[in-house]
Structure formats: C-alpha cells, structure tokens
Coordinates of C-alpha atoms in Angstrom, one line a residue:
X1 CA -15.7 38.5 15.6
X2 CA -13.8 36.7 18.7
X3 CA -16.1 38.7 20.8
X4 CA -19.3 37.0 18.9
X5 CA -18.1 33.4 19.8
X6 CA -18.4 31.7 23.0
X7 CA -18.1 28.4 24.8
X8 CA -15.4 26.8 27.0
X9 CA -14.9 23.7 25.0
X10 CA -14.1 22.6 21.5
X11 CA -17.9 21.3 21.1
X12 CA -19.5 24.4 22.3
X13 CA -17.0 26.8 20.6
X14 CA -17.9 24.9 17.5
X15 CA -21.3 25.0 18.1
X16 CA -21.0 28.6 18.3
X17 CA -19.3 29.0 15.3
X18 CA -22.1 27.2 13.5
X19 CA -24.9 28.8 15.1
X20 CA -23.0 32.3 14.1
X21 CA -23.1 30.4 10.3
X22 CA -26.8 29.5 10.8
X23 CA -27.8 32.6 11.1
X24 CA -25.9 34.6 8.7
X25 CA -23.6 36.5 11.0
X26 CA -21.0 34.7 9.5
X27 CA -21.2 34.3 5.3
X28 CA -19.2 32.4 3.3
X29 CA -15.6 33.6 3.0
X30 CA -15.8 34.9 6.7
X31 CA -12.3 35.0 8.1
X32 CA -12.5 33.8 11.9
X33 CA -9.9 34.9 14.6
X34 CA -6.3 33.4 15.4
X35 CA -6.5 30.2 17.8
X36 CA -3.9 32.5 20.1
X37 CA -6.6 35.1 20.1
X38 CA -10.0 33.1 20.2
X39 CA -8.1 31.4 23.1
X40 CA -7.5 33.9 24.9
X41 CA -10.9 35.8 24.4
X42 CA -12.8 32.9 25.7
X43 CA -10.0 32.2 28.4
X44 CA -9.0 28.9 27.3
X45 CA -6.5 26.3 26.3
X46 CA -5.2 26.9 22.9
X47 CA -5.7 23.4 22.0
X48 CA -9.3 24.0 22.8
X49 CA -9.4 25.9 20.1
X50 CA -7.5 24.1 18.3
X51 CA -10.0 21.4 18.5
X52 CA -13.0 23.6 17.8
X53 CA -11.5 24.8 14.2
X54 CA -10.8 20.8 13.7
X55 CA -14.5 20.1 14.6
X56 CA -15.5 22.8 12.1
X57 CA -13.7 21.5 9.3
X58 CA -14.2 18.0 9.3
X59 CA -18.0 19.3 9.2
X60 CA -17.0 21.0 5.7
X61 CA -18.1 24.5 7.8
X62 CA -14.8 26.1 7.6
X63 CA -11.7 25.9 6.2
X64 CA -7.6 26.4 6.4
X65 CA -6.3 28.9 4.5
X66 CA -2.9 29.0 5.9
X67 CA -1.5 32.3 6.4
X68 CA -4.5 33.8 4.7
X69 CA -6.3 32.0 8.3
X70 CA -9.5 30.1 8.7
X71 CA -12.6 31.4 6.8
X72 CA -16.2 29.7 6.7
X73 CA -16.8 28.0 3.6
X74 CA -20.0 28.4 1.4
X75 CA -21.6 25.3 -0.7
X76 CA -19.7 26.2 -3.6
X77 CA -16.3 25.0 -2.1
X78 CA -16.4 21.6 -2.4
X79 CA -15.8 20.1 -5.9
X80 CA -17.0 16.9 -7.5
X81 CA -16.0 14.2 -10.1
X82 CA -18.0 14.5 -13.3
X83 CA -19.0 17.3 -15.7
X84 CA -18.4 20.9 -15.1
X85 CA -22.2 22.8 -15.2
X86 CA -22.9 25.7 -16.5
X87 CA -20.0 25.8 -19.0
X88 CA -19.5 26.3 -22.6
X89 CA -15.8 25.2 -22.3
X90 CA -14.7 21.9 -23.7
X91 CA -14.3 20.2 -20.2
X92 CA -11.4 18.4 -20.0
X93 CA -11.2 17.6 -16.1
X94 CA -14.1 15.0 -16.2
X95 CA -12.6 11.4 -14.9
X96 CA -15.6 10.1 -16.5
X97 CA -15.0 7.0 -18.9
X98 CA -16.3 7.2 -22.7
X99 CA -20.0 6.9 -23.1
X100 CA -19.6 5.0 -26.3
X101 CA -17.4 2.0 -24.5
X102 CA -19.9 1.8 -21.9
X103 CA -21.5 -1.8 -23.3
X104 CA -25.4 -1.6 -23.8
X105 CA -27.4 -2.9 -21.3
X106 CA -30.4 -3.9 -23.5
X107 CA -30.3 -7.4 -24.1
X108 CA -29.3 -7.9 -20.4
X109 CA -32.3 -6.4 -19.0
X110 CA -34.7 -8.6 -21.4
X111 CA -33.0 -11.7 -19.1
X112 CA -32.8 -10.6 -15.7
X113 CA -36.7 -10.6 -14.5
X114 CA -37.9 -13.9 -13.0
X115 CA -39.9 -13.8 -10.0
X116 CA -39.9 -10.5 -7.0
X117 CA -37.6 -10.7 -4.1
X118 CA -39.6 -9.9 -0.4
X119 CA -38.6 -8.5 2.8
X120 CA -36.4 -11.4 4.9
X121 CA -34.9 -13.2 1.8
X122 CA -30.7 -13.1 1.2
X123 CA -30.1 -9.9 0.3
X124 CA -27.3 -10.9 -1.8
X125 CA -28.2 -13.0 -5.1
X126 CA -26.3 -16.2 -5.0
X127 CA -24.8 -16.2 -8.4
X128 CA -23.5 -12.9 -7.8
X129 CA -21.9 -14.0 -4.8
X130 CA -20.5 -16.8 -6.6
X131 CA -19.3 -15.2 -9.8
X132 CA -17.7 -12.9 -6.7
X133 CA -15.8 -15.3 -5.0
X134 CA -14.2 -16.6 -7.5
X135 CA -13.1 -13.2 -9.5
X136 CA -11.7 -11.9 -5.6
X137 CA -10.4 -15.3 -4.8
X138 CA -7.0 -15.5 -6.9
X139 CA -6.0 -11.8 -5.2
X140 CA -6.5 -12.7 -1.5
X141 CA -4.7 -14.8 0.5
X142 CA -7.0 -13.9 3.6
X143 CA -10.0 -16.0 4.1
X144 CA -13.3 -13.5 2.4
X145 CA -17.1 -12.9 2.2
X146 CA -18.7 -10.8 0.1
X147 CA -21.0 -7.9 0.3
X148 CA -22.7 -6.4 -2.0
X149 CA -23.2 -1.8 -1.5
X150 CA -24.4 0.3 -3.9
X151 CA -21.2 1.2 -5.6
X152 CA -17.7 2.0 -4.1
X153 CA -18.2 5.5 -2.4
X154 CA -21.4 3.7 -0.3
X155 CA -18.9 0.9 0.5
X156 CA -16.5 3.1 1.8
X157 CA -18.8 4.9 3.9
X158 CA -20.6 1.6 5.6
X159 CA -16.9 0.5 6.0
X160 CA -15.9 3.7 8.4
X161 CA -18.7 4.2 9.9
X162 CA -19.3 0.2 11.3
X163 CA -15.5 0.7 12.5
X164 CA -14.9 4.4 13.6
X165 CA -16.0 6.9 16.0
X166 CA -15.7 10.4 15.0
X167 CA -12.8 12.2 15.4
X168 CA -10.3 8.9 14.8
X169 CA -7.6 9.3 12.1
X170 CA -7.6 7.9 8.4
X171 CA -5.2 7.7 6.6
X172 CA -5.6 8.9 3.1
X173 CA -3.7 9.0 0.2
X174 CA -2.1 12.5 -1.0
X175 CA -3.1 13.6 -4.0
X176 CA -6.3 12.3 -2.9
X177 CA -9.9 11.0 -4.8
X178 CA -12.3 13.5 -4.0
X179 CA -15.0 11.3 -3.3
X180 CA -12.4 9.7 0.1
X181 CA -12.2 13.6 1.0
X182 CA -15.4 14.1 1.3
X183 CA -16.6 11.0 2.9
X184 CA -13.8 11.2 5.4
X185 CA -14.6 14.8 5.9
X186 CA -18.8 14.5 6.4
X187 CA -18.0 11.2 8.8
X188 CA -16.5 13.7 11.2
X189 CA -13.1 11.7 10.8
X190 CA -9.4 13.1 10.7
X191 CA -7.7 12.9 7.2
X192 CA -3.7 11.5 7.9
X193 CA -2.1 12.5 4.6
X194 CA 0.3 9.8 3.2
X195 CA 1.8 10.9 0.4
X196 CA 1.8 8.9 -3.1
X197 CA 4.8 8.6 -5.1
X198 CA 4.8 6.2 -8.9
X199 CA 4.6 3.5 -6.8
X200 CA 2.0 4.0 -5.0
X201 CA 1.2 4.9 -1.2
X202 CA 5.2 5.6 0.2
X203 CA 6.2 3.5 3.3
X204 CA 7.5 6.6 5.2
X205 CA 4.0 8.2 5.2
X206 CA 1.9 5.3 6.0
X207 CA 4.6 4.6 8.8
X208 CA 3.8 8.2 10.3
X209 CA 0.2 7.7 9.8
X210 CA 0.5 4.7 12.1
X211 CA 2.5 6.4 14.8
X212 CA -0.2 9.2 14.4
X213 CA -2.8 6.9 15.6
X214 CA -4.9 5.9 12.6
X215 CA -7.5 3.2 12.5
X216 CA -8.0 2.9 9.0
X217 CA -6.4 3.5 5.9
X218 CA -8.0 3.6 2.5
X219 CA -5.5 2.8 -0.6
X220 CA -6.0 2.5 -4.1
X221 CA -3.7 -0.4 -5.7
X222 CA -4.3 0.3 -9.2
X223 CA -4.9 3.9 -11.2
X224 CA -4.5 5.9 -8.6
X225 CA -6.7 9.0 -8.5
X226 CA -5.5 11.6 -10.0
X227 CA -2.3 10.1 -10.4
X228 CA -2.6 7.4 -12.3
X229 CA 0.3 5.5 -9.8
X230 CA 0.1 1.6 -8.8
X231 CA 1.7 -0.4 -6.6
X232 CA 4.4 -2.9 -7.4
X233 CA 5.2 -6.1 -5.9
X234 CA 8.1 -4.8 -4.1
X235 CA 6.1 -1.3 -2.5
X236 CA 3.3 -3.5 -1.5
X237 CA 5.5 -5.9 0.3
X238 CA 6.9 -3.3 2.0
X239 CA 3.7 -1.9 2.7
X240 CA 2.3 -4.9 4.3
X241 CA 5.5 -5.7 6.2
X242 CA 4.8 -2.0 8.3
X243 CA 0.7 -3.2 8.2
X244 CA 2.0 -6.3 10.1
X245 CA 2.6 -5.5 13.4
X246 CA -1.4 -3.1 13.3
X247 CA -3.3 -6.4 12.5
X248 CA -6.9 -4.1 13.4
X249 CA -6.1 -1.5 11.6
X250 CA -9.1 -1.6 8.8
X251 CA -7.3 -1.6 5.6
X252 CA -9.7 -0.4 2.6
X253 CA -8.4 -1.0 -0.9
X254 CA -10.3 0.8 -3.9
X255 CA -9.9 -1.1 -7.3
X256 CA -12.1 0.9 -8.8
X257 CA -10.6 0.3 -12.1
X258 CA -10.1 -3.5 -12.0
X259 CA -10.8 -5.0 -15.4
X260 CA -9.9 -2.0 -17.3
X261 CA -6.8 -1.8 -15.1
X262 CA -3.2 -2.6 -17.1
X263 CA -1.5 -3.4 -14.2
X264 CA -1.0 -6.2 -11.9
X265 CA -3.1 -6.1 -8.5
X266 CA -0.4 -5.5 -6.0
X267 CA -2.3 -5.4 -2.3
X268 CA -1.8 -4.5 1.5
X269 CA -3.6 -6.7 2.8
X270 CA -1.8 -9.6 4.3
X271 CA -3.0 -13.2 5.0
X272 CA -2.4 -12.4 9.1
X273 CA -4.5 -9.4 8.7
X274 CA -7.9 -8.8 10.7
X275 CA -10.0 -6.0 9.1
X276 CA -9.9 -5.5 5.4
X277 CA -12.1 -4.7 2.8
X278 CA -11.2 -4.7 -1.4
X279 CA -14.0 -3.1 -2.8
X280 CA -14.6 -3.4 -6.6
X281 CA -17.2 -1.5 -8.0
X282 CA -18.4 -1.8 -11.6
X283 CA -19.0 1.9 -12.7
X284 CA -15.8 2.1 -14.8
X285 CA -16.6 -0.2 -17.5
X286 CA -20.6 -0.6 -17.0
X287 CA -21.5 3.0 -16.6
X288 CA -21.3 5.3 -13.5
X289 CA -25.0 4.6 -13.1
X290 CA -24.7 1.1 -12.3
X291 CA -24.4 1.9 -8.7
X292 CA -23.1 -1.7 -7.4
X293 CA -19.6 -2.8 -5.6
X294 CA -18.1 -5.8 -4.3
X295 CA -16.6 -5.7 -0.9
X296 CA -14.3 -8.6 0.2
X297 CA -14.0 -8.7 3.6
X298 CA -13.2 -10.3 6.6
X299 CA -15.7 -11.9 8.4
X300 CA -16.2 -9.7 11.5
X301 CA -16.7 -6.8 9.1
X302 CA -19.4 -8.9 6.5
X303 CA -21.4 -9.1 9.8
X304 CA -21.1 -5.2 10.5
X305 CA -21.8 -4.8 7.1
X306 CA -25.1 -6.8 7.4
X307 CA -26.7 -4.8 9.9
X308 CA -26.3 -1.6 7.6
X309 CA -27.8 -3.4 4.8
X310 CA -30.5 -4.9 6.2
X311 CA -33.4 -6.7 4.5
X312 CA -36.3 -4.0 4.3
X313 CA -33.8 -1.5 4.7
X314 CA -31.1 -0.5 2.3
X315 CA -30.0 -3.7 0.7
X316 CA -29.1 -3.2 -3.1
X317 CA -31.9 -3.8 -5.7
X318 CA -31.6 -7.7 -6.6
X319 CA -32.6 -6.4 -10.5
X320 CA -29.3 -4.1 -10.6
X321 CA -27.3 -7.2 -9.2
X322 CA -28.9 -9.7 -11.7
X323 CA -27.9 -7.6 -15.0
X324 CA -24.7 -7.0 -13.3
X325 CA -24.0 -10.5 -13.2
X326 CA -25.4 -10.9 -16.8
X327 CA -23.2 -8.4 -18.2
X328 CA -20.4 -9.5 -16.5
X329 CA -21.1 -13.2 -17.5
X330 CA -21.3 -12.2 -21.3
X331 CA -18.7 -12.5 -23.5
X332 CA -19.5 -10.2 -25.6
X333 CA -19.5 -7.8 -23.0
X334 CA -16.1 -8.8 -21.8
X335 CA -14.9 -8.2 -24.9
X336 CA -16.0 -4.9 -25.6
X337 CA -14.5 -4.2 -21.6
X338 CA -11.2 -5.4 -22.9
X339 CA -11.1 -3.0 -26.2
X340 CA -11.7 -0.4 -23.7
X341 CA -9.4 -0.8 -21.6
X342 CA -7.0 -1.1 -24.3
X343 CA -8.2 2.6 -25.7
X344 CA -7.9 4.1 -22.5
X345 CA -4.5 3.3 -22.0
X346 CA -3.5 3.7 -26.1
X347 CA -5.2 7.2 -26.0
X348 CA -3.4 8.6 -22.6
X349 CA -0.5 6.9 -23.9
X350 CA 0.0 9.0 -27.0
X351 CA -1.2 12.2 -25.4
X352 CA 1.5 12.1 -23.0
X353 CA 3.7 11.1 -26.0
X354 CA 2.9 14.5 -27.3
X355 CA 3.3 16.0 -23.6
X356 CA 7.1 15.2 -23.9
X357 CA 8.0 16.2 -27.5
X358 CA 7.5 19.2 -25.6
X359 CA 9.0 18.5 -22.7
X360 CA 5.9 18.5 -20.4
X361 CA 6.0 15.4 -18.1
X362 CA 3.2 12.9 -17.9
X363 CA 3.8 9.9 -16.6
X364 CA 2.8 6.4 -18.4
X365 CA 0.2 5.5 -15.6
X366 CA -3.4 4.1 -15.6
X367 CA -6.7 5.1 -15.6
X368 CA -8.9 6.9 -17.2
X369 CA -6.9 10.5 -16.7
X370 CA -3.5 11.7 -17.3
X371 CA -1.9 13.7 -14.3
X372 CA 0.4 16.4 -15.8
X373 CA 3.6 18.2 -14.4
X374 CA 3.6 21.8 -15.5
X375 CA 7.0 24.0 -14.9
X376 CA 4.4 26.8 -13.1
X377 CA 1.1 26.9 -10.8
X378 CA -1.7 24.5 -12.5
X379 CA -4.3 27.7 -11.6
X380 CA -1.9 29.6 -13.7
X381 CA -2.3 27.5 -16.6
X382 CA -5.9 26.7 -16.0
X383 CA -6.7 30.1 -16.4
X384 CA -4.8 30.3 -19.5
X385 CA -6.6 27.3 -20.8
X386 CA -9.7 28.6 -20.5
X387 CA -9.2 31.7 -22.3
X388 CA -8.4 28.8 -25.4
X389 CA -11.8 27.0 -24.7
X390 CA -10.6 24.4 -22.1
X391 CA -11.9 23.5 -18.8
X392 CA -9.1 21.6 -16.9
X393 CA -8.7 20.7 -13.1
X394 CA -5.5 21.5 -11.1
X395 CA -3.9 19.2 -8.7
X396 CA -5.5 21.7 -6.0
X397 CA -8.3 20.4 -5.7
X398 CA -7.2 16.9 -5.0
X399 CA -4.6 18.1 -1.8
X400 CA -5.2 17.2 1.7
X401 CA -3.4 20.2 2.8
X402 CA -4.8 24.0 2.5
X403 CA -1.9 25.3 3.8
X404 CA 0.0 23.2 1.1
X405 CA 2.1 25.0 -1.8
X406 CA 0.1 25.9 -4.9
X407 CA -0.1 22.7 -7.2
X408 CA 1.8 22.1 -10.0
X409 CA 0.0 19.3 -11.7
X410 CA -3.5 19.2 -14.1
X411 CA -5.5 15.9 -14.1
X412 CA -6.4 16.0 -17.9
X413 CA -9.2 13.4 -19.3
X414 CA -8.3 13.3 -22.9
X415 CA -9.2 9.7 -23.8
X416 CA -12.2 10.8 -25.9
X417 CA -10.5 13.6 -27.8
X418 CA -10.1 12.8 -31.5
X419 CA -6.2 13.2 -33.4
X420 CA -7.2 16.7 -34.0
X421 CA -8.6 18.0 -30.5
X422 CA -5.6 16.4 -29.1
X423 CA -3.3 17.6 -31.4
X424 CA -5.3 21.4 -30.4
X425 CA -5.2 21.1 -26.9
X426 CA -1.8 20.0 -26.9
X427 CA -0.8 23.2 -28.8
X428 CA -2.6 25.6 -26.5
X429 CA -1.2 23.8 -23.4
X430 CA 2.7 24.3 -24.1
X431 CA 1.1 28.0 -25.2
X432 CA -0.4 28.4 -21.5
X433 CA 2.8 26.7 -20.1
X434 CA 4.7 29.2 -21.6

C-alpha cells in the first residue's frame, strides 16, 4: 500500500491518503504502512509522516490502533450520546435525563409571542441577558458578557474556532465527553489528554498540557462526563494557581449540569485571567431539544463571538430564548428542576449502594450516569450484558488514547430504572463480572 501513497509533505501525503479513501482503494478497516516504512518509501523525514497520520486523524479519516497500526476508519466509528438504534436491548448507556422530569413547555409557549424580531436588531433578548448576568455573576470574579449559542456543543465550537488555528493543542479532559472529542477532532485541533481523577482535572496533567503548548483547555467543574468527578475548592485553587502564569490561554468550562448539579461550582478561571468562557446550557433539565447556552465571557471573546453570530446570520431564535427565560423564570418550573435533581442523585445513589454490597465500585458522583469499576475489561462485560438484554457503554469509548489499555469502567444511566429493573440489572451485572 506504501507504494500507492505519495507526496513529500505531511499535507500532500495526507492528501494522498484521502484521495486513496475517496476512491475506494482504501475501505474502512484498511491497515496503512509503519511511519519507518512510509518514510522511507516516499524518502522522507519520519516526522513527515508522522505529521501526515496526525493530519489524518484529527480529520476522523484514520485511526491508531497501537500495535495493531493505523487503519482508515469507516462512518460507523465514531459514537454518539443518546439512544442506541436499531436495538431491542434495554439501553442502558444513554446519558439522556428522564423524559418525564423534563417540565412541560406548554403554558410557556402560550406567553412568549409578542411582536417579530428583523435583521439588525440585538440579537440577544434583553431579559435573557439580564436573568444571565445575574445567575453567572455570584460564580465569577472576572468582569463578563454574555452570549447567547445554540446549546453547549455550538458554544464550544464558536469558542475554538474564533481563537485557534488548526493544528494547535487542547487540552481535554481524560475520560473525555464525546461530544469535546469530536469537536476537537473535526476543528483539525490536537487533543492534550489531562487525566481526571475524583477531583476533577489533576494538576500534573494540565501542567504537562501547558509545557506541551496548549492554547485552550476545556474542563468540566461539575458531573464530569462519564465520570461523574467535580472539583473541590482546594483542586481548583490549585488549578488556577498553574493557569496563572498562561493568562491567554482560553479556558472553557462546561457546566452543563448546573441547576441539577449537587455540588458546589468550583472554577479555573481566575479574576487575572484573559480568555475564558463558562458556558451553561439548559438541555439537562429543559430537554435536549432546547438547543440554547449561556457563555460568559471575557470581553475580547463576546466580540469574536459576535461576528459568528451575526444578525441575518446564525443568531439564536429570539422565540427559543423567550420561553427559555419563561421557564426559567417560573416557579413552578424551578421546582419541578429541583425534584429532579434530587432523583437523579437519590436514584444513582442507591444503585451504586447495590454496586458495593457486591463489591463493585461506583463512586458517589453527579450527574445523570453512574461510571462503574469492573475487576475485568468493560467489553468483556458488555458483551455479557447483552446476552441478559442490556446495552451498556464501556469507558472505551470515552479514551483519548487508542493505544491506551482496554477500559475497565461502564458509564451506566440507571436513573429511570424502577426498584425491580435495578434490582435485575444489578443481578446480571455481578453475573457478567463474574
């Protein structure tokens, strides 16, 4: 295959590769040659090559096997949040929150029409941006202004791409939320793994990630995905106190679970620091389909932001923000919020009680998942799983690393699983473990 390939630089080696894929000389699964020996069939450098593969698979074209070498990837390769399809398993690796906590909409869309909004007017609604400032304002000490995306994955995007060329490092979290993968991955960025521990991002990896050269870093401070880790006071100090002396390093925090959130927000960013964004999307206890964030940022990014959200252009609906900011105004809808956030956390919270009777670890975190330590490899016990009914997801999926060791861990979402489908899956779990 070597001998198919040409070019004398990583863009035209990759552009090789592709063309190769384009065509269908190479299919999905395709193992391509050593760097030594694509190196030294094309006669050059081996970081050439090097760069080439690295070109490839931040496009999502190929990807590391380790040992087993680099192979092209086909579209089936990259997995997604939500629902399994095609499945008649009981699908247990969701991350989606309960349907029937999500709080009705109805009476909020009856309020929310008053007169159209036209090309040139604020693309923000003013209320919103109010109600906004004031639910960010007791978390940051930096001075803030809001912009509103259409939900937390689209903030994250607009937030790389107005402050990063491709090819410069970001620093994600490992275990990782597939959604940062991918968007890191498609932006033609290089993923820095920093590895999480129950406390959250470690201080030793995002210190390496620094010396490594990154320009952003992208955290979540609360229900860590698929972990389930926050910070606390004393890792975020520490935290900030590394981020101190990198002032323009663009620091992106996720809250995506925010009100339903147990925990204290714990943040990185510091009142010195110059790029930042929080980002608090809504989806978690309005409904995924409520495709609306709130980014806090500093002002130099706010006027980035503006140009990619343009009036006439992309800005976000002014309807979805208005019965945003009715439900959010409502008490009754707070309430319902707060009973759901106290199920989530009472449900995973005797799951994970059963977990240890058995001795299966599962940490008290938060969230909408459980992430579970298994004594063997997760595929193992997936596979057994699903000969019992059950569709789970392995910690595999959510590594940084394809050369890294097979994953012990499932992410398990068992909130919505009555007394007796827990009490089920429980039983067929320490049967798969075993």
């Amino acid at each position: 295959m070597s001998d198919e390939i040409t070019g004398t630089t990583a863009a035209d080696i990759a552009d090789s590769v592709r063309g190769l894929r384009d065509r269908g000389i190479l299919r999905a699964g395709s193992p391509l040659p050593p760097v030594r020996e694509l190196a030294a069939t094309l006669g050059v450098n081996r970081n050439t090559a090097v760069a080439a593969y690295r070109q490839l698979a931040q496009a999502g074209l190929v990807i590391s096997r380790g040992r087993a070498g680099t192979v092209v990837t086909g579209h089936e390769s990259v997995a997604q949040e939500g629902y399994a399809a095609d499945t008649v398993l009981r699908d247990i690796g969701t991350g989606n929150p309960d349907p029937r906590l999500i709080p009705d909409p109805s009476a909020a869309l009856m309020n929310i029409a008053s007169r159209p909004v036209l090309y040139g007017e604020p693309v923000i609604d003013r209320d919103l941006d109010a109600w906004a400032r004031a639910w960010v304002a007791s978390d940051l000490a930096a001075d803030f202004r809001i912009t509103i995306t259409s939900g937390a994955v689209d903030a994250v995007e607009r937030l790389l791409a107005q402050a990063l060329m491709r090819d410069d490092a970001v620093a994600l979290e490992d275990p990782c939320f597939l959604a940062s993968i991918h968007t890191v991955r498609l932006g033609g960025y290089r993923a820095v793994a920093v590895p999480v521990d129950d406390q959250g991002m470690t201080v030793e990896g995002l210190r390496a990630a620094l010396d490594a050269g990154i320009r952003a870093v992208i955290c979540t401070p609360r229900a860590q995905n698929p972990t389930g880790a926050s910070l606390t006071a004393e890792r975020a100090a520490e935290l900030r106190a590394v981020l101190a002396d990198h002032p323009y390093v663009l620091i992106i925090e996720d809250d995506h679970f925010s009100m339903l959130s147990q925990r204290r927000y714990e943040t990185l960013i510091g009142p010195e620091h110059r790029r930042f964004a929080l980002v608090r999307s809504v989806s978690k206890f309005l409904g995924p389909d409520m495709c609306l964030a709130i980014a806090a940022t500093d002002a130099e990014t706010a006027d980035r932001l503006a140009m990619r959200l343009s009036p006439g252009t992309t800005w976000v609906s002014h309807l979805l923000q208005r019965l945003a900011l009715t439900q959010l105004t409502d008490e009754k809808v707070a309430a319902e919020v707060v009973a759901a956030a106290a199920h989530y956390a009472e449900r995973n919270a005797a799951f994970a009680a059963r977990l240890r009777e058995h001795e299966i670890e599962a940490p008290a975190s938060d969230g909408l998942s459980l992430w579970v330590e298994l004594p063997r490899p997760a595929r193992v016990v997936a596979e057994r799983l699903m000969r019992r009914g059950w569709l789970a997801r392995t910690g595999d999926e959510f590594a940084l690393d394809d050369r890294a060791e097979p994953s012990h861990h499932l992410r398990l979402t068992v909130h919505d699983l009555d007394d007796q489908d827990a009490a089920t899956l429980v039983d067929d779990l320490v049967a798969a473990v075993r």
